[in-house]
Short mmCIF file of C-alpha atoms in Angstrom, two decimals:
data_model
loop_
_atom_site.label_atom_id
_atom_site.label_comp_id
_atom_site.label_asym_id
_atom_site.label_seq_id
_atom_site.Cartn_x
_atom_site.Cartn_y
_atom_site.Cartn_z
CA MET A 1 0.03 0.02 0.01
CA GLN A 2 1.26 3.50 -0.78
CA ILE A 3 -0.61 6.54 0.57
CA GLU A 4 -1.09 9.11 -2.07
CA SER A 5 -2.79 11.87 -0.06
CA ILE A 6 -4.00 12.48 3.47
CA GLU A 7 -6.52 15.11 4.41
CA ILE A 8 -7.18 16.13 8.13
CA GLU A 9 -9.78 18.27 9.56
CA ASN A 10 -10.32 19.59 13.01
CA TYR A 11 -7.35 17.36 14.50
CA ARG A 12 -5.42 19.78 16.91
CA VAL A 13 -3.42 22.17 14.84
CA PHE A 14 -4.78 20.80 11.68
CA ARG A 15 -8.02 22.64 11.25
CA ARG A 16 -7.96 21.75 7.65
CA ALA A 17 -4.64 20.32 6.08
CA LYS A 18 -3.77 18.14 2.97
CA LEU A 19 -0.56 16.31 1.91
CA GLU A 20 -0.83 15.43 -1.82
CA ASN A 21 1.20 13.47 -4.35
CA LEU A 22 2.99 11.56 -1.58
CA PRO A 23 6.10 9.73 -2.63
CA ARG A 24 7.43 6.67 -0.84
CA LEU A 25 9.73 8.67 1.27
CA VAL A 26 8.15 11.69 2.89
CA THR A 27 10.17 14.09 5.09
CA LEU A 28 8.47 16.90 7.12
CA VAL A 29 10.14 20.18 8.06
CA GLY A 30 8.93 23.01 10.25
CA ALA A 31 9.53 24.91 13.34
CA ASN A 32 8.67 23.42 16.71
CA GLY A 33 5.00 23.31 17.34
CA THR A 34 3.89 23.22 13.62
CA GLY A 35 2.41 19.85 14.00
CA LYS A 36 5.08 17.26 12.86
CA SER A 37 4.52 15.09 15.88
CA THR A 38 0.74 15.53 15.46
CA LEU A 39 0.83 14.22 12.02
CA PHE A 40 2.41 11.20 13.30
CA ASP A 41 -0.22 10.94 15.99
CA VAL A 42 -2.92 10.81 13.37
CA PHE A 43 -1.31 7.52 12.28
CA SER A 44 -1.16 6.36 15.88
CA PHE A 45 -4.85 7.41 16.40
CA LEU A 46 -5.99 5.32 13.51
CA LYS A 47 -3.98 2.29 14.77
CA GLU A 48 -5.15 2.40 18.31
CA SER A 49 -8.73 2.98 17.13
CA LEU A 50 -8.42 -0.48 15.55
CA SER A 51 -6.42 -2.30 18.30
CA GLN A 52 -8.92 -0.82 20.90
CA ASN A 53 -11.63 1.37 19.81
CA VAL A 54 -12.20 4.95 18.78
CA GLY A 55 -13.53 6.02 22.25
CA ARG A 56 -10.41 4.84 24.05
CA ALA A 57 -8.09 6.32 21.41
CA VAL A 58 -9.75 9.67 21.92
CA MET A 59 -9.65 9.67 25.80
CA ARG A 60 -5.91 8.76 25.63
CA ARG A 61 -5.50 12.10 23.98
CA GLY A 62 -7.48 13.99 26.62
CA GLY A 63 -11.14 13.80 25.24
CA LEU A 64 -12.66 15.14 22.09
CA LYS A 65 -12.61 18.55 23.41
CA GLU A 66 -8.85 18.59 23.69
CA LEU A 67 -8.40 16.76 20.34
CA ILE A 68 -10.63 18.89 18.11
CA SER A 69 -9.13 22.03 16.73
CA ARG A 70 -9.53 25.04 18.97
CA GLY A 71 -12.63 26.97 18.00
CA SER A 72 -14.16 24.17 16.09
CA THR A 73 -17.21 22.02 16.90
CA GLY A 74 -16.00 19.12 14.76
CA PRO A 75 -16.28 16.61 13.70
CA LEU A 76 -12.69 15.36 13.50
CA GLN A 77 -12.15 13.93 9.95
CA ILE A 78 -9.45 11.90 8.47
CA SER A 79 -9.12 10.73 4.85
CA LEU A 80 -6.67 8.63 3.08
CA LYS A 81 -6.29 7.96 -0.52
CA PHE A 82 -4.01 4.83 -1.16
CA ARG A 83 -2.98 2.34 -3.79
CA GLU A 84 -3.66 -1.22 -2.79
CA SER A 85 -1.56 -4.04 -3.77
CA GLY A 86 -3.53 -4.57 -7.01
CA GLY A 87 -2.79 -0.99 -8.02
CA ARG A 88 -6.31 0.25 -7.62
CA LEU A 89 -7.03 3.44 -6.09
CA ALA A 90 -8.90 3.42 -2.84
CA THR A 91 -10.37 5.92 -0.16
CA TYR A 92 -10.71 5.58 3.49
CA GLU A 93 -12.69 8.23 5.34
CA ILE A 94 -13.61 8.58 9.04
CA ALA A 95 -15.44 11.20 10.97
CA VAL A 96 -15.61 11.25 14.77
CA GLY A 97 -17.91 13.32 16.94
CA ASP A 98 -20.18 12.92 19.86
CA ARG A 99 -23.80 12.20 20.43
CA ASP A 100 -25.35 13.05 23.71
CA GLY A 101 -21.91 13.17 25.23
CA ARG A 102 -20.70 9.91 23.90
CA ILE A 103 -17.96 9.43 21.37
CA VAL A 104 -19.18 7.88 18.18
CA VAL A 105 -17.96 7.29 14.64
CA GLU A 106 -20.26 9.50 12.65
CA ARG A 107 -19.27 8.21 9.31
CA GLU A 108 -16.80 5.63 8.04
CA VAL A 109 -16.25 4.71 4.28
CA LEU A 110 -14.00 2.34 2.58
CA LYS A 111 -14.36 2.68 -1.21
CA PHE A 112 -12.40 1.44 -4.12
CA ARG A 113 -12.40 3.08 -7.52
CA ARG A 114 -13.21 0.96 -10.76
CA GLY A 115 -10.97 2.02 -13.53
CA GLN A 116 -10.60 5.58 -14.62
CA ARG A 117 -14.38 6.37 -14.74
CA GLY A 118 -16.08 3.55 -12.97
CA LYS A 119 -18.23 4.39 -10.00
CA PRO A 120 -16.53 3.49 -6.72
CA TRP A 121 -17.74 0.48 -4.66
CA HIS A 122 -18.35 1.33 -1.07
CA PHE A 123 -17.01 -1.75 0.58
CA VAL A 124 -17.96 -0.28 3.89
CA ASP A 125 -20.33 2.62 4.64
CA PHE A 126 -21.24 3.00 8.22
CA SER A 127 -22.77 5.61 10.60
CA CYS A 128 -22.86 5.28 14.35
CA GLY A 129 -22.48 1.59 14.48
CA LYS A 130 -24.82 0.65 11.66
CA GLY A 131 -24.40 0.40 7.88
CA THR A 132 -23.72 -1.68 4.83
CA ALA A 133 -20.99 -3.78 3.36
CA ILE A 134 -20.28 -5.51 -0.06
CA THR A 135 -21.28 -9.12 -0.03
CA ASN A 136 -19.93 -9.98 -3.55
CA GLU A 137 -16.34 -8.93 -3.55
CA SER A 138 -15.35 -11.60 -5.95
CA ALA A 139 -17.25 -9.67 -8.70
CA TYR A 140 -15.31 -6.51 -8.02
CA GLY A 141 -13.18 -6.98 -11.02
CA ASP A 142 -15.93 -7.34 -13.55
CA LEU A 143 -16.84 -3.89 -14.80
CA GLY A 144 -20.19 -5.13 -15.74
CA ALA A 145 -21.14 -6.27 -12.36
CA SER A 146 -23.28 -4.39 -9.77
CA GLU A 147 -22.55 -4.21 -5.98
CA GLU A 148 -24.58 -6.33 -3.79
CA ARG A 149 -24.82 -5.00 -0.26
CA ALA A 150 -26.14 -6.23 3.04
CA GLU A 151 -26.89 -4.34 6.37
CA TYR A 152 -24.84 -4.93 9.60
CA ALA A 153 -24.80 -3.53 13.12
CA LEU A 154 -21.67 -3.27 15.39
CA ASP A 155 -21.68 -3.71 19.07
CA GLU A 156 -20.98 -0.23 19.92
CA PRO A 157 -21.00 3.08 17.84
CA ASP A 158 -17.34 3.86 18.48
CA ILE A 159 -16.10 0.68 17.01
CA LEU A 160 -14.65 0.78 13.41
CA ALA A 161 -16.49 -1.09 10.84
CA ILE A 162 -13.13 -2.34 9.33
CA LYS A 163 -12.39 -3.86 12.80
CA GLY A 164 -15.66 -5.49 13.20
CA LEU A 165 -16.06 -6.82 9.48
CA GLY A 166 -12.42 -7.34 8.99
CA GLN A 167 -12.44 -10.52 11.28
CA PHE A 168 -14.36 -12.34 8.91
CA LYS A 169 -12.92 -14.15 5.74
CA GLU A 170 -15.75 -13.05 3.46
CA PHE A 171 -14.69 -9.53 3.84
CA ARG A 172 -11.27 -10.02 2.19
CA VAL A 173 -10.77 -6.40 1.00
CA VAL A 174 -11.84 -5.05 4.38
CA SER A 175 -9.49 -7.56 6.29
CA GLU A 176 -6.48 -6.63 4.11
CA PHE A 177 -6.93 -2.95 4.69
CA ARG A 178 -7.37 -3.56 8.54
CA SER A 179 -4.20 -5.67 8.70
CA LEU A 180 -2.23 -2.97 6.81
CA ILE A 181 -3.17 -0.23 9.37
CA GLU A 182 -2.36 -2.70 12.26
CA SER A 183 1.07 -3.24 10.86
CA TRP A 184 2.01 0.45 10.73
CA GLN A 185 5.09 1.18 12.76
CA ILE A 186 5.15 4.57 14.53
CA SER A 187 8.59 4.85 16.18
CA ASP A 188 8.92 6.09 19.76
CA PHE A 189 12.50 5.36 20.01
CA HIS A 190 14.32 5.49 23.38
CA ILE A 191 18.01 5.24 23.50
CA ALA A 192 18.10 4.04 27.06
CA GLU A 193 15.80 1.19 26.27
CA ALA A 194 17.41 0.34 22.85
CA ARG A 195 20.86 -0.60 24.36
CA PRO A 196 21.29 -4.31 23.55
CA SER A 197 21.46 -6.84 26.37
CA ASN A 198 22.30 -10.44 26.64
CA GLU A 199 18.57 -11.29 27.13
CA ASP A 200 17.43 -14.86 25.76
CA GLY A 201 15.03 -15.50 22.75
CA TYR A 202 14.37 -13.42 19.61
CA SER A 203 11.97 -11.11 18.04
CA GLU A 204 11.26 -10.89 14.44
CA HIS A 205 10.62 -7.06 14.20
CA LEU A 206 11.97 -4.01 16.19
CA SER A 207 9.40 -2.74 18.74
CA THR A 208 8.25 0.93 18.57
CA ARG A 209 10.45 1.90 21.48
CA GLY A 210 13.44 -0.07 20.21
CA ASP A 211 13.77 -2.06 23.54
CA ASN A 212 14.22 -5.48 21.69
CA VAL A 213 17.11 -4.63 19.45
CA ALA A 214 19.23 -7.49 20.87
CA GLN A 215 16.33 -10.02 20.34
CA VAL A 216 15.85 -8.82 16.72
CA ALA A 217 19.57 -8.99 16.08
CA GLN A 218 19.55 -12.58 17.27
CA TYR A 219 16.67 -13.29 14.95
CA LEU A 220 18.57 -11.80 11.99
CA TYR A 221 21.76 -13.60 12.86
CA THR A 222 20.00 -16.99 13.09
CA TYR A 223 17.53 -16.87 10.21
CA HIS A 224 18.66 -13.85 7.87
CA ARG A 225 22.52 -14.12 8.15
CA LYS A 226 23.01 -12.16 4.94
CA GLN A 227 21.15 -9.03 6.10
CA PHE A 228 22.83 -9.42 9.66
CA ASP A 229 26.36 -9.53 8.20
CA HIS A 230 25.52 -6.59 5.98
CA ILE A 231 24.48 -4.53 8.95
CA LEU A 232 27.85 -5.30 10.54
CA GLU A 233 29.71 -4.26 7.41
CA VAL A 234 27.75 -0.95 7.41
CA MET A 235 28.60 -0.23 11.09
CA ALA A 236 32.28 -0.98 10.42
CA SER A 237 32.43 1.24 7.41
CA ARG A 238 30.38 4.15 8.40
CA VAL A 239 30.56 4.80 12.21
CA PRO A 240 33.54 7.03 13.11
CA GLY A 241 35.98 5.15 15.29
CA VAL A 242 34.50 1.77 14.84
CA GLU A 243 36.87 -0.52 12.98
CA LYS A 244 35.02 -3.80 13.45
CA VAL A 245 31.69 -5.20 14.73
CA GLU A 246 31.38 -8.94 15.60
CA ALA A 247 28.53 -11.11 17.03
CA LYS A 248 29.77 -13.93 19.25
CA PRO A 249 27.21 -16.56 20.13
CA THR A 250 27.48 -17.82 23.77
CA GLU A 251 27.26 -21.43 24.72
CA ASP A 252 23.75 -21.07 25.84
CA GLY A 253 22.76 -19.64 22.34
CA ARG A 254 22.59 -16.10 23.09
CA LEU A 255 24.29 -13.36 21.14
CA VAL A 256 27.04 -10.93 22.32
CA LEU A 257 27.82 -7.83 20.11
CA ARG A 258 31.32 -6.43 20.34
CA PHE A 259 32.46 -3.19 18.88
CA GLN A 260 36.22 -2.71 18.17
CA ASP A 261 37.28 1.04 18.66
CA GLY A 262 40.62 1.76 16.89
CA SER A 263 41.90 3.61 19.88
CA PHE A 264 41.63 0.53 22.30
CA LYS A 265 43.21 -2.98 22.10
CA ASP A 266 40.19 -4.90 23.31
CA PRO A 267 36.64 -4.63 21.90
CA PHE A 268 33.69 -3.01 23.92
CA ILE A 269 30.60 -5.18 24.75
CA ALA A 270 27.51 -3.34 23.22
CA ARG A 271 26.18 -1.89 26.60
CA TYR A 272 29.49 0.17 26.95
CA VAL A 273 29.44 1.99 23.51
CA SER A 274 28.02 5.43 22.77
CA ASP A 275 24.41 6.26 22.42
CA GLY A 276 24.99 7.18 18.74
CA THR A 277 26.65 3.77 18.00
CA ILE A 278 23.76 2.00 19.51
CA LYS A 279 21.16 4.15 17.83
CA ILE A 280 22.76 3.77 14.25
CA PHE A 281 22.88 -0.01 14.90
CA ALA A 282 19.11 -0.14 16.00
CA TYR A 283 18.12 1.97 12.80
CA LEU A 284 20.03 -0.48 10.55
CA VAL A 285 18.42 -3.40 12.38
CA LEU A 286 15.00 -1.68 11.68
CA LEU A 287 15.74 -0.77 8.06
CA HIS A 288 17.01 -4.31 7.07
CA ASP A 289 14.03 -6.01 8.33
CA PRO A 290 13.20 -8.78 5.82
CA LYS A 291 9.57 -7.72 5.86
CA PRO A 292 9.17 -4.00 5.77
CA PHE A 293 6.37 -2.34 7.70
CA PRO A 294 3.83 -1.00 5.21
CA LEU A 295 4.09 2.41 6.82
CA LEU A 296 7.19 3.57 9.01
CA ALA A 297 7.03 6.93 10.88
CA VAL A 298 10.27 8.13 12.60
CA GLU A 299 10.76 11.49 14.36
CA GLU A 300 14.02 13.25 14.22
CA PRO A 301 16.51 10.41 13.44
CA GLU A 302 19.37 12.80 13.59
CA ASN A 303 19.38 13.06 17.25
CA GLN A 304 22.65 11.70 18.92
CA LEU A 305 24.12 10.82 15.58
CA TYR A 306 27.26 12.23 13.90
CA PRO A 307 26.13 14.60 11.16
CA GLU A 308 28.25 12.91 8.56
CA LEU A 309 26.26 9.91 9.04
CA LEU A 310 23.04 11.43 8.21
CA PRO A 311 23.20 11.39 4.34
CA GLU A 312 23.79 7.74 4.36
CA LEU A 313 21.02 7.21 6.95
CA ALA A 314 18.77 8.98 4.60
CA GLU A 315 19.68 6.61 1.76
CA GLU A 316 19.04 3.63 3.99
CA PHE A 317 15.51 5.07 4.66
CA ARG A 318 15.02 5.40 0.89
CA ALA A 319 16.18 1.82 0.21
CA TYR A 320 13.65 0.68 2.72
CA ALA A 321 10.96 2.55 0.98
CA ARG A 322 11.97 1.05 -2.28
CA ARG A 323 11.44 -2.30 -0.68
CA GLY A 324 7.90 -1.65 0.05
CA GLY A 325 7.58 0.31 3.26
CA GLN A 326 6.33 3.87 2.83
CA VAL A 327 8.31 6.04 5.13
CA PHE A 328 7.43 9.47 7.02
CA ILE A 329 10.22 11.31 8.72
CA SER A 330 10.33 14.64 10.50
CA THR A 331 13.68 16.42 10.84
CA HIS A 332 15.38 19.69 11.84
CA SER A 333 18.74 18.61 10.20
CA PRO A 334 20.19 20.33 7.00
CA ASP A 335 22.58 17.47 6.75
CA PHE A 336 19.73 14.86 6.43
CA LEU A 337 17.79 17.18 4.05
CA ASN A 338 20.75 17.54 1.90
CA ALA A 339 20.44 13.91 0.88
CA LEU A 340 16.83 14.26 -0.13
CA LYS A 341 15.18 15.01 -3.39
CA LEU A 342 13.13 18.23 -3.24
CA GLU A 343 9.88 16.41 -4.03
CA GLU A 344 10.49 14.26 -0.88
CA VAL A 345 10.28 17.45 1.40
CA TYR A 346 6.98 19.01 2.81
CA CYS A 347 6.95 22.04 4.79
CA LEU A 348 4.60 22.69 7.81
CA LYS A 349 3.91 26.28 8.85
CA LYS A 350 1.44 27.78 11.36
CA ILE A 351 -0.87 30.55 10.02
CA SER A 352 -3.08 32.28 12.65
CA GLY A 353 -2.68 29.28 15.03
CA PHE A 354 -3.29 26.49 12.52
CA THR A 355 -0.94 24.49 10.36
CA THR A 356 -0.78 24.38 6.59
CA ILE A 357 1.31 21.97 4.55
CA SER A 358 3.10 22.53 1.27
CA ARG A 359 5.39 20.63 -1.01
CA ALA A 360 8.75 22.15 -1.35
CA VAL A 361 8.86 21.14 -5.04
CA ASP A 362 5.74 23.40 -5.74
CA SER A 363 7.57 26.51 -4.95
CA GLU A 364 9.13 27.78 -8.23
CA ASN A 365 11.83 29.63 -6.49
CA LEU A 366 13.05 26.50 -4.53
CA ARG A 367 12.60 24.29 -7.74
CA SER A 368 14.76 26.57 -9.75
CA LEU A 369 17.40 26.77 -7.01
CA TYR A 370 17.43 23.12 -6.54
CA GLU A 371 17.81 22.38 -10.31
CA ALA A 372 20.73 24.88 -10.40
CA GLY A 373 22.50 22.61 -7.84
CA ASP A 374 21.62 24.01 -4.41
CA LEU A 375 20.58 21.23 -1.93
CA PRO A 376 17.44 21.27 0.17
CA GLY A 377 19.27 21.41 3.49
CA TYR A 378 21.20 24.51 2.47
CA LEU A 379 17.99 26.08 1.17
CA TRP A 380 16.19 25.24 4.59
CA LYS A 381 19.14 26.79 6.56
CA GLN A 382 19.04 30.07 4.58
CA GLY A 383 15.34 30.39 5.43
CA LEU A 384 14.26 30.09 1.92
CA PHE A 385 11.37 27.71 2.89
CA GLU A 386 9.71 30.70 4.72
CA GLY A 387 6.70 31.99 3.12
CA LEU A 388 6.22 28.81 1.05
CA ASN A 389 2.57 28.49 2.24
CA GLN A 390 1.65 31.99 1.51
#
């Protein structure tokens, strides 16, 4: 799945904002408080609404009054346009409000377009826990077919229909979309928790907080040795001072990582190396996952990292996106931006208390400077992104 556009209304600083023509690698820039973290929270909100329900996801954010944009009465609305695995354009829309003081899903629609001119089929169309769903999914590819629908009722009005119906095999399209959102990875990386240990066992994927990096390294070492060896090669070639990284299995089957610093005779066990070294190792473990997350969101990956590493890290993110995982990144680093294409950069700016979003490549001035050889990071540092939204 690749998200092509996102529309957000009445979600905190986003009274009405839209990201369009999204590439596989999307990078957000803007001053503090312009909503970069809030955009990532939109992804988290949708994921939590599935894993729990919409009411709980809203209450975790302080309630609807705190979540809806200041001065607005709602509803909160999110719309995603995306390409599913077969290449068809689809739209998912959700509107959240309250009825008699209770949080409800006022409208939820999942629709797929049929060709260039065909009328979309509404695979899901619900309001306040009741609605209809397609019952003849197998006929969707036949342009001469008509949709057949049946009525359904959910247990509560704050449950998403894609959650309720997505549990059943007969709703394959709905189930696939639900699984995609459940597989999103919104990183909340904490370096103190990411430091590898000698704990037993393994994990297939890095957690959102990075606290299982040793277990994922063990998994890659055991089942995907080629990827693991490549990670060690990258560490040794790119991290300043690190001449060699080796993985030593212990007698009881656990893995000990040892980092050789050129200034010292003996290597360091992983728990004694710098934060930056551990962080780049954790990112490489994440970005060389054999099964990329369909969506990966990472805030400010430059923190604790040596500036010269950032262009190469940006390329690692781009390679991950090419393998199938759409990537959203926020950054304040000119060094990171310098490794990007102008069409991969989106600028957030507050106007009258609310955020607007623009593509850097849509600015004629920025585009001409970029085509003349200036890099995005230098243009950002010079303040030339200012006024882009006006």
